[in-house]
PDB file of C-alpha atoms and ligand atoms in Angstrom:
ATOM      1  CA  UNK A   1      -0.195  -0.124  -0.071  1.00 97.00           C
ATOM      2  CA  UNK A   2       1.155   3.482  -0.896  1.00 98.00           C
ATOM      3  CA  UNK A   3       0.240   6.551   1.081  1.00 98.00           C
ATOM      4  CA  UNK A   4      -0.573   9.905  -0.155  1.00 98.00           C
ATOM      5  CA  UNK A   5      -0.967  12.357   2.853  1.00 98.00           C
ATOM      6  CA  UNK A   6      -3.588  14.962   1.955  1.00 98.00           C
ATOM      7  CA  UNK A   7      -2.000  18.402   2.486  1.00 98.00           C
ATOM      8  CA  UNK A   8      -5.594  19.842   3.214  1.00 98.00           C
ATOM      9  CA  UNK A   9      -4.949  18.978   6.692  1.00 97.00           C
ATOM     10  CA  UNK A  10      -1.654  20.759   6.925  1.00 97.00           C
ATOM     11  CA  UNK A  11      -0.718  23.796   8.475  1.00 97.00           C
ATOM     12  CA  UNK A  12      -1.333  26.137   5.380  1.00 97.00           C
ATOM     13  CA  UNK A  13       0.901  28.943   6.802  1.00 97.00           C
ATOM     14  CA  UNK A  14       3.889  26.578   6.494  1.00 97.00           C
ATOM     15  CA  UNK A  15       2.876  24.318   3.559  1.00 98.00           C
ATOM     16  CA  UNK A  16       6.488  23.892   2.036  1.00 97.00           C
ATOM     17  CA  UNK A  17       7.543  22.883   5.503  1.00 97.00           C
ATOM     18  CA  UNK A  18       4.874  20.611   5.894  1.00 98.00           C
ATOM     19  CA  UNK A  19       5.676  18.872   2.468  1.00 98.00           C
ATOM     20  CA  UNK A  20       9.298  18.396   3.620  1.00 98.00           C
ATOM     21  CA  UNK A  21       7.749  16.750   6.919  1.00 97.00           C
ATOM     22  CA  UNK A  22       5.849  14.506   4.762  1.00 98.00           C
ATOM     23  CA  UNK A  23       8.706  13.611   2.552  1.00 98.00           C
ATOM     24  CA  UNK A  24      10.830  12.745   5.599  1.00 98.00           C
ATOM     25  CA  UNK A  25       8.053  10.614   7.004  1.00 98.00           C
ATOM     26  CA  UNK A  26       7.982   8.449   3.899  1.00 98.00           C
ATOM     27  CA  UNK A  27       5.002   9.707   1.853  1.00 98.00           C
ATOM     28  CA  UNK A  28       4.712   8.122  -1.573  1.00 98.00           C
ATOM     29  CA  UNK A  29       2.767  10.852  -3.270  1.00 98.00           C
ATOM     30  CA  UNK A  30       1.551  14.426  -2.122  1.00 98.00           C
ATOM     31  CA  UNK A  31      -2.092  14.554  -2.407  1.00 98.00           C
ATOM     32  CA  UNK A  32      -3.373  18.071  -3.166  1.00 98.00           C
ATOM     33  CA  UNK A  33      -6.998  18.959  -2.826  1.00 98.00           C
ATOM     34  CA  UNK A  34      -7.969  21.675  -5.233  1.00 98.00           C
ATOM     35  CA  UNK A  35     -11.650  22.990  -4.331  1.00 98.00           C
ATOM     36  CA  UNK A  36     -13.514  25.617  -6.217  1.00 98.00           C
ATOM     37  CA  UNK A  37     -16.377  26.399  -3.784  1.00 98.00           C
ATOM     38  CA  UNK A  38     -18.763  25.344  -6.546  1.00 98.00           C
ATOM     39  CA  UNK A  39     -18.329  21.753  -7.384  1.00 98.00           C
ATOM     40  CA  UNK A  40     -17.888  21.399  -3.538  1.00 98.00           C
ATOM     41  CA  UNK A  41     -19.101  23.634  -0.921  1.00 98.00           C
ATOM     42  CA  UNK A  42     -15.635  24.574   0.129  1.00 98.00           C
ATOM     43  CA  UNK A  43     -12.546  26.421  -1.177  1.00 98.00           C
ATOM     44  CA  UNK A  44      -8.901  25.103  -0.722  1.00 98.00           C
ATOM     45  CA  UNK A  45      -6.084  26.349  -3.037  1.00 98.00           C
ATOM     46  CA  UNK A  46      -5.091  26.466  -6.634  1.00 98.00           C
ATOM     47  CA  UNK A  47      -2.205  26.122  -9.008  1.00 98.00           C
ATOM     48  CA  UNK A  48      -0.179  29.115  -7.874  1.00 98.00           C
ATOM     49  CA  UNK A  49       0.208  27.678  -4.183  1.00 98.00           C
ATOM     50  CA  UNK A  50       0.948  24.231  -5.804  1.00 98.00           C
ATOM     51  CA  UNK A  51       3.656  25.829  -8.005  1.00 98.00           C
ATOM     52  CA  UNK A  52       5.064  27.518  -5.017  1.00 98.00           C
ATOM     53  CA  UNK A  53       5.441  24.526  -2.925  1.00 98.00           C
ATOM     54  CA  UNK A  54       6.723  21.975  -5.727  1.00 98.00           C
ATOM     55  CA  UNK A  55      10.301  22.841  -5.274  1.00 97.00           C
ATOM     56  CA  UNK A  56      10.296  21.315  -1.681  1.00 98.00           C
ATOM     57  CA  UNK A  57      10.228  17.812  -2.767  1.00 98.00           C
ATOM     58  CA  UNK A  58      10.772  15.344  -5.361  1.00 98.00           C
ATOM     59  CA  UNK A  59       7.924  13.233  -4.346  1.00 98.00           C
ATOM     60  CA  UNK A  60       5.095  12.977  -6.938  1.00 98.00           C
ATOM     61  CA  UNK A  61       2.275  15.507  -6.792  1.00 98.00           C
ATOM     62  CA  UNK A  62      -1.157  13.891  -6.919  1.00 98.00           C
ATOM     63  CA  UNK A  63      -3.435  16.731  -7.664  1.00 99.00           C
ATOM     64  CA  UNK A  64      -7.192  16.081  -7.079  1.00 98.00           C
ATOM     65  CA  UNK A  65      -9.427  18.569  -8.758  1.00 99.00           C
ATOM     66  CA  UNK A  66     -12.713  19.188  -7.058  1.00 98.00           C
ATOM     67  CA  UNK A  67     -13.647  22.069  -9.521  1.00 98.00           C
ATOM     68  CA  UNK A  68     -16.677  22.260 -12.085  1.00 98.00           C
ATOM     69  CA  UNK A  69     -14.546  22.961 -15.217  1.00 98.00           C
ATOM     70  CA  UNK A  70     -11.268  21.059 -14.955  1.00 98.00           C
ATOM     71  CA  UNK A  71     -10.634  21.196 -18.818  1.00 98.00           C
ATOM     72  CA  UNK A  72     -10.098  25.012 -18.523  1.00 98.00           C
ATOM     73  CA  UNK A  73      -7.268  24.830 -15.761  1.00 98.00           C
ATOM     74  CA  UNK A  74      -5.395  21.833 -16.998  1.00 98.00           C
ATOM     75  CA  UNK A  75      -2.668  23.985 -18.255  1.00 98.00           C
ATOM     76  CA  UNK A  76      -2.330  25.789 -15.099  1.00 98.00           C
ATOM     77  CA  UNK A  77      -1.992  22.631 -12.967  1.00 98.00           C
ATOM     78  CA  UNK A  78       0.419  21.327 -15.439  1.00 98.00           C
ATOM     79  CA  UNK A  79       2.551  24.424 -15.023  1.00 98.00           C
ATOM     80  CA  UNK A  80       2.472  23.985 -11.278  1.00 98.00           C
ATOM     81  CA  UNK A  81       4.082  20.626 -11.544  1.00 98.00           C
ATOM     82  CA  UNK A  82       1.490  17.962 -11.213  1.00 98.00           C
ATOM     83  CA  UNK A  83       2.559  14.533 -11.901  1.00 98.00           C
ATOM     84  CA  UNK A  84      -0.883  12.994 -11.725  1.00 98.00           C
ATOM     85  CA  UNK A  85      -4.061  15.104 -12.064  1.00 99.00           C
ATOM     86  CA  UNK A  86      -7.413  13.434 -11.370  1.00 99.00           C
ATOM     87  CA  UNK A  87     -10.775  15.180 -12.036  1.00 99.00           C
ATOM     88  CA  UNK A  88     -14.321  14.049 -11.340  1.00 99.00           C
ATOM     89  CA  UNK A  89     -16.403  12.265 -13.924  1.00 98.00           C
ATOM     90  CA  UNK A  90     -19.340  14.299 -12.497  1.00 98.00           C
ATOM     91  CA  UNK A  91     -17.782  17.541 -13.483  1.00 98.00           C
ATOM     92  CA  UNK A  92     -19.078  19.823 -16.521  1.00 98.00           C
ATOM     93  CA  UNK A  93     -16.183  19.421 -18.851  1.00 98.00           C
ATOM     94  CA  UNK A  94     -15.988  17.038 -21.648  1.00 98.00           C
ATOM     95  CA  UNK A  95     -14.402  13.950 -19.861  1.00 98.00           C
ATOM     96  CA  UNK A  96     -12.600  12.605 -22.979  1.00 98.00           C
ATOM     97  CA  UNK A  97     -11.106  15.988 -23.922  1.00 98.00           C
ATOM     98  CA  UNK A  98     -10.020  16.666 -20.416  1.00 98.00           C
ATOM     99  CA  UNK A  99      -8.169  13.208 -20.281  1.00 98.00           C
ATOM    100  CA  UNK A 100      -6.665  14.032 -23.683  1.00 98.00           C
ATOM    101  CA  UNK A 101      -5.384  17.345 -22.637  1.00 98.00           C
ATOM    102  CA  UNK A 102      -3.840  16.049 -19.504  1.00 98.00           C
ATOM    103  CA  UNK A 103      -1.930  13.267 -21.236  1.00 98.00           C
ATOM    104  CA  UNK A 104      -0.870  15.583 -24.190  1.00 98.00           C
ATOM    105  CA  UNK A 105       1.172  17.402 -21.541  1.00 98.00           C
ATOM    106  CA  UNK A 106       2.859  13.932 -20.446  1.00 98.00           C
ATOM    107  CA  UNK A 107       1.069  13.925 -17.221  1.00 98.00           C
ATOM    108  CA  UNK A 108      -0.822  10.938 -15.903  1.00 98.00           C
ATOM    109  CA  UNK A 109      -4.606  11.308 -16.011  1.00 98.00           C
ATOM    110  CA  UNK A 110      -7.191   9.794 -13.496  1.00 98.00           C
ATOM    111  CA  UNK A 111     -10.883   9.995 -12.929  1.00 98.00           C
ATOM    112  CA  UNK A 112     -12.697  10.358  -9.404  1.00 98.00           C
ATOM    113  CA  UNK A 113     -16.009   9.062  -8.644  1.00 98.00           C
ATOM    114  CA  UNK A 114     -18.193  10.668  -5.774  1.00 98.00           C
ATOM    115  CA  UNK A 115     -19.937   8.095  -3.231  1.00 98.00           C
ATOM    116  CA  UNK A 116     -23.333   8.294  -5.248  1.00 98.00           C
ATOM    117  CA  UNK A 117     -21.856   7.427  -8.541  1.00 98.00           C
ATOM    118  CA  UNK A 118     -21.247   3.793  -9.713  1.00 98.00           C
ATOM    119  CA  UNK A 119     -18.074   2.365 -10.563  1.00 98.00           C
ATOM    120  CA  UNK A 120     -19.476   1.693 -14.086  1.00 98.00           C
ATOM    121  CA  UNK A 121     -19.355   5.605 -14.830  1.00 98.00           C
ATOM    122  CA  UNK A 122     -15.485   5.225 -15.367  1.00 98.00           C
ATOM    123  CA  UNK A 123     -15.637   2.166 -17.822  1.00 98.00           C
ATOM    124  CA  UNK A 124     -15.885   4.227 -21.027  1.00 98.00           C
ATOM    125  CA  UNK A 125     -12.514   5.764 -20.116  1.00 98.00           C
ATOM    126  CA  UNK A 126     -10.558   2.895 -18.595  1.00 98.00           C
ATOM    127  CA  UNK A 127      -8.567   2.426 -21.539  1.00 98.00           C
ATOM    128  CA  UNK A 128      -7.320   6.018 -21.476  1.00 98.00           C
ATOM    129  CA  UNK A 129      -6.464   6.481 -17.876  1.00 98.00           C
ATOM    130  CA  UNK A 130      -3.575   5.687 -15.131  1.00 98.00           C
ATOM    131  CA  UNK A 131      -5.877   5.941 -12.088  1.00 98.00           C
ATOM    132  CA  UNK A 132      -9.382   5.667 -10.737  1.00 98.00           C
ATOM    133  CA  UNK A 133      -9.877   7.584  -7.353  1.00 99.00           C
ATOM    134  CA  UNK A 134     -12.772   6.402  -5.316  1.00 98.00           C
ATOM    135  CA  UNK A 135     -14.170   8.743  -2.754  1.00 98.00           C
ATOM    136  CA  UNK A 136     -14.946   7.122   0.489  1.00 98.00           C
ATOM    137  CA  UNK A 137     -16.453  10.486   1.821  1.00 98.00           C
ATOM    138  CA  UNK A 138     -18.493  13.321   0.078  1.00 98.00           C
ATOM    139  CA  UNK A 139     -15.572  15.349  -1.311  1.00 98.00           C
ATOM    140  CA  UNK A 140     -15.196  19.007   0.271  1.00 98.00           C
ATOM    141  CA  UNK A 141     -13.736  18.266   3.794  1.00 97.00           C
ATOM    142  CA  UNK A 142     -11.167  16.292   5.573  1.00 96.00           C
ATOM    143  CA  UNK A 143     -12.049  14.499   8.895  1.00 96.00           C
ATOM    144  CA  UNK A 144     -15.096  12.837   7.931  1.00 97.00           C
ATOM    145  CA  UNK A 145     -16.054   9.076   8.333  1.00 98.00           C
ATOM    146  CA  UNK A 146     -14.769   6.243   6.198  1.00 98.00           C
ATOM    147  CA  UNK A 147     -17.605   5.035   3.997  1.00 98.00           C
ATOM    148  CA  UNK A 148     -16.781   1.129   3.847  1.00 98.00           C
ATOM    149  CA  UNK A 149     -19.817   0.511   1.245  1.00 98.00           C
ATOM    150  CA  UNK A 150     -17.446   2.074  -1.347  1.00 98.00           C
ATOM    151  CA  UNK A 151     -15.032  -0.802  -1.311  1.00 98.00           C
ATOM    152  CA  UNK A 152     -16.863  -3.159  -3.675  1.00 98.00           C
ATOM    153  CA  UNK A 153     -16.253  -0.473  -6.445  1.00 98.00           C
ATOM    154  CA  UNK A 154     -12.481  -1.314  -6.033  1.00 98.00           C
ATOM    155  CA  UNK A 155     -13.062  -4.954  -7.344  1.00 98.00           C
ATOM    156  CA  UNK A 156     -15.574  -4.004  -9.831  1.00 98.00           C
ATOM    157  CA  UNK A 157     -12.879  -1.656 -11.741  1.00 98.00           C
ATOM    158  CA  UNK A 158      -9.906  -3.799 -11.359  1.00 98.00           C
ATOM    159  CA  UNK A 159     -12.147  -6.975 -12.578  1.00 98.00           C
ATOM    160  CA  UNK A 160     -13.007  -4.955 -15.599  1.00 98.00           C
ATOM    161  CA  UNK A 161      -9.488  -3.523 -16.251  1.00 98.00           C
ATOM    162  CA  UNK A 162      -8.173  -7.125 -15.990  1.00 97.00           C
ATOM    163  CA  UNK A 163     -10.746  -8.334 -18.558  1.00 98.00           C
ATOM    164  CA  UNK A 164      -9.687  -5.935 -20.995  1.00 97.00           C
ATOM    165  CA  UNK A 165      -5.813  -6.255 -20.006  1.00 98.00           C
ATOM    166  CA  UNK A 166      -5.318  -3.132 -18.332  1.00 98.00           C
ATOM    167  CA  UNK A 167      -3.400  -2.114 -15.322  1.00 95.00           C
ATOM    168  CA  UNK A 168      -5.127   0.662 -13.323  1.00 97.00           C
ATOM    169  CA  UNK A 169      -4.164   2.060 -10.056  1.00 98.00           C
ATOM    170  CA  UNK A 170      -7.018   2.416  -7.604  1.00 98.00           C
ATOM    171  CA  UNK A 171      -6.748   5.042  -4.915  1.00 98.00           C
ATOM    172  CA  UNK A 172      -9.150   5.834  -2.065  1.00 98.00           C
ATOM    173  CA  UNK A 173      -9.701   9.049  -0.312  1.00 98.00           C
ATOM    174  CA  UNK A 174     -11.491  10.039   2.949  1.00 98.00           C
ATOM    175  CA  UNK A 175     -11.558   8.904   6.193  1.00 98.00           C
ATOM    176  CA  UNK A 176      -8.663   6.515   5.886  1.00 98.00           C
ATOM    177  CA  UNK A 177      -6.690   5.981   9.136  1.00 97.00           C
ATOM    178  CA  UNK A 178      -5.267   3.298  11.380  1.00 96.00           C
ATOM    179  CA  UNK A 179      -8.711   1.894  12.042  1.00 97.00           C
ATOM    180  CA  UNK A 180      -9.957   1.585   8.371  1.00 97.00           C
ATOM    181  CA  UNK A 181      -6.811   1.020   6.108  1.00 97.00           C
ATOM    182  CA  UNK A 182      -7.096  -2.524   6.334  1.00 97.00           C
ATOM    183  CA  UNK A 183     -10.557  -2.458   4.727  1.00 97.00           C
ATOM    184  CA  UNK A 184      -8.926  -0.703   1.805  1.00 98.00           C
ATOM    185  CA  UNK A 185      -6.033  -3.123   1.405  1.00 97.00           C
ATOM    186  CA  UNK A 186      -8.318  -5.996   1.571  1.00 96.00           C
ATOM    187  CA  UNK A 187     -10.450  -4.531  -1.192  1.00 97.00           C
ATOM    188  CA  UNK A 188      -7.312  -4.153  -3.443  1.00 97.00           C
ATOM    189  CA  UNK A 189      -6.763  -0.240  -3.260  1.00 98.00           C
ATOM    190  CA  UNK A 190      -3.239   0.602  -4.312  1.00 98.00           C
ATOM    191  CA  UNK A 191      -2.800   3.995  -2.722  1.00 98.00           C
ATOM    192  CA  UNK A 192      -4.438   5.424   0.082  1.00 98.00           C
ATOM    193  CA  UNK A 193      -4.993   9.066   0.912  1.00 98.00           C
ATOM    194  CA  UNK A 194      -5.026  10.273   4.392  1.00 98.00           C
ATOM    195  CA  UNK A 195      -5.396  13.640   5.736  1.00 98.00           C
ATOM    196  CA  UNK A 196      -6.140  13.790   9.411  1.00 97.00           C
ATOM    197  CA  UNK A 197      -4.794  10.208   9.913  1.00 96.00           C
ATOM    198  CA  UNK A 198      -1.409  11.491   9.060  1.00 97.00           C
ATOM    199  CA  UNK A 199      -1.322  15.269   9.771  1.00 96.00           C
ATOM    200  CA  UNK A 200      -3.024  15.179  13.343  1.00 93.00           C
ATOM    201  CA  UNK A 201      -0.683  12.098  14.433  1.00 95.00           C
ATOM    202  CA  UNK A 202       2.229  13.322  16.887  1.00 95.00           C
ATOM    203  CA  UNK A 203       4.656  11.655  14.751  1.00 97.00           C
ATOM    204  CA  UNK A 204       3.774  11.433  10.864  1.00 97.00           C
ATOM    205  CA  UNK A 205       6.596   8.769   9.995  1.00 97.00           C
ATOM    206  CA  UNK A 206       5.144   6.550  12.828  1.00 97.00           C
ATOM    207  CA  UNK A 207       1.695   7.127  11.402  1.00 97.00           C
ATOM    208  CA  UNK A 208       2.835   6.239   7.721  1.00 98.00           C
ATOM    209  CA  UNK A 209       4.658   3.315   8.941  1.00 97.00           C
ATOM    210  CA  UNK A 210       1.653   2.177  11.065  1.00 97.00           C
ATOM    211  CA  UNK A 211      -0.706   2.528   8.181  1.00 97.00           C
ATOM    212  CA  UNK A 212       1.616   0.471   6.045  1.00 97.00           C
ATOM    213  CA  UNK A 213       1.825  -2.282   8.515  1.00 96.00           C
ATOM    214  CA  UNK A 214      -1.768  -2.392   9.173  1.00 96.00           C
ATOM    215  CA  UNK A 215      -2.504  -2.782   5.394  1.00 96.00           C
ATOM    216  CA  UNK A 216      -0.159  -5.777   5.262  1.00 93.00           C
ATOM    217  CA  UNK A 217      -2.313  -7.654   7.671  1.00 84.00           C
ATOM    218  CA  UNK A 218      -4.577  -8.351   4.710  1.00 49.00           C
ATOM    219  CA  UNK A 219      -2.092 -10.563   3.137  1.00 46.00           C
TER     220      UNK A 219
HETATM  221  C1  DX5 B 301     -11.856  15.414   0.767  1.00 88.89           C
HETATM  222  C2  DX5 B 301     -10.536  15.309   0.101  1.00 88.89           C
HETATM  223  C3  DX5 B 301      -9.735  14.284   0.830  1.00 88.89           C
HETATM  224  C4  DX5 B 301      -9.528  14.810   2.363  1.00 88.89           C
HETATM  225  C5  DX5 B 301      -8.922  13.601   3.196  1.00 88.89           C
HETATM  226  O1  DX5 B 301     -12.685  16.258  -0.114  1.00 88.89           O
HETATM  227  O2  DX5 B 301     -10.533  14.790  -0.979  1.00 88.89           O
HETATM  228  O3  DX5 B 301      -8.327  14.180   0.061  1.00 88.89           O
HETATM  229  O4  DX5 B 301      -8.626  15.953   2.567  1.00 88.89           O
HETATM  230  O5  DX5 B 301      -8.847  13.685   4.442  1.00 88.89           O
HETATM  231  P1  DX5 B 301      -9.355  12.821   5.578  1.00 88.89           P
HETATM  232  O6  DX5 B 301      -8.201  11.751   5.376  1.00 88.89           O
HETATM  233  O7  DX5 B 301      -9.068  13.501   6.948  1.00 88.89           O
HETATM  234  O8  DX5 B 301     -10.583  12.288   5.277  1.00 88.89           O
HETATM  235 ZN1   ZN B 302      -8.644  14.420  -2.168  1.00 88.89          ZN
END
């Protein structure tokens, strides 16, 4: 299991230092939650902030766009240094055109599904994407409770990918901590996002090590 700390739970006044802290703690990705106050009822940060903190680490930036028109902002997030850009299948942009725009910039593209969206919603695009991000909370806020009933979506997407001879990474996001990580591992999740679970822990390295060890209980 790879761990992607969500910077939404960091101290925004020290975001560069927080990224260094997560790098030293063993983060596999930095998960950056972009919210526009429209697609979700919250506003976080945008491309200029991501660009400003990008130089603090070489760990890949996993940028999760919770915005209504991702197509219009792809260039900004590519320019900010995103390595993976995921956007919602429920957004208003043309999904295929947005995937193509991300890939044309040599950045990995992924689709995100909200809890009420079925796994099958990503099937038309599976051949063209690197990752599917399954929300295990309603997007918009950190610190919510993990929705275990989202886990069957993982197998559903992995089976479909396997049938087509594709390798798709599955990421899960929301409410993942020491109490819930085993369920994600057992379901077949490859990358777990954790915000409060890592940032509110007294020692983030210990928190990441614990998450990884607990996820191995599944094997
Ligand atoms: C929610 C965000 C998540 C969130 C996770 O909309 O996409 O990445 O920050 O935070 P926790 O781990 O606290 O649920
Ligand atoms: Zn996220």
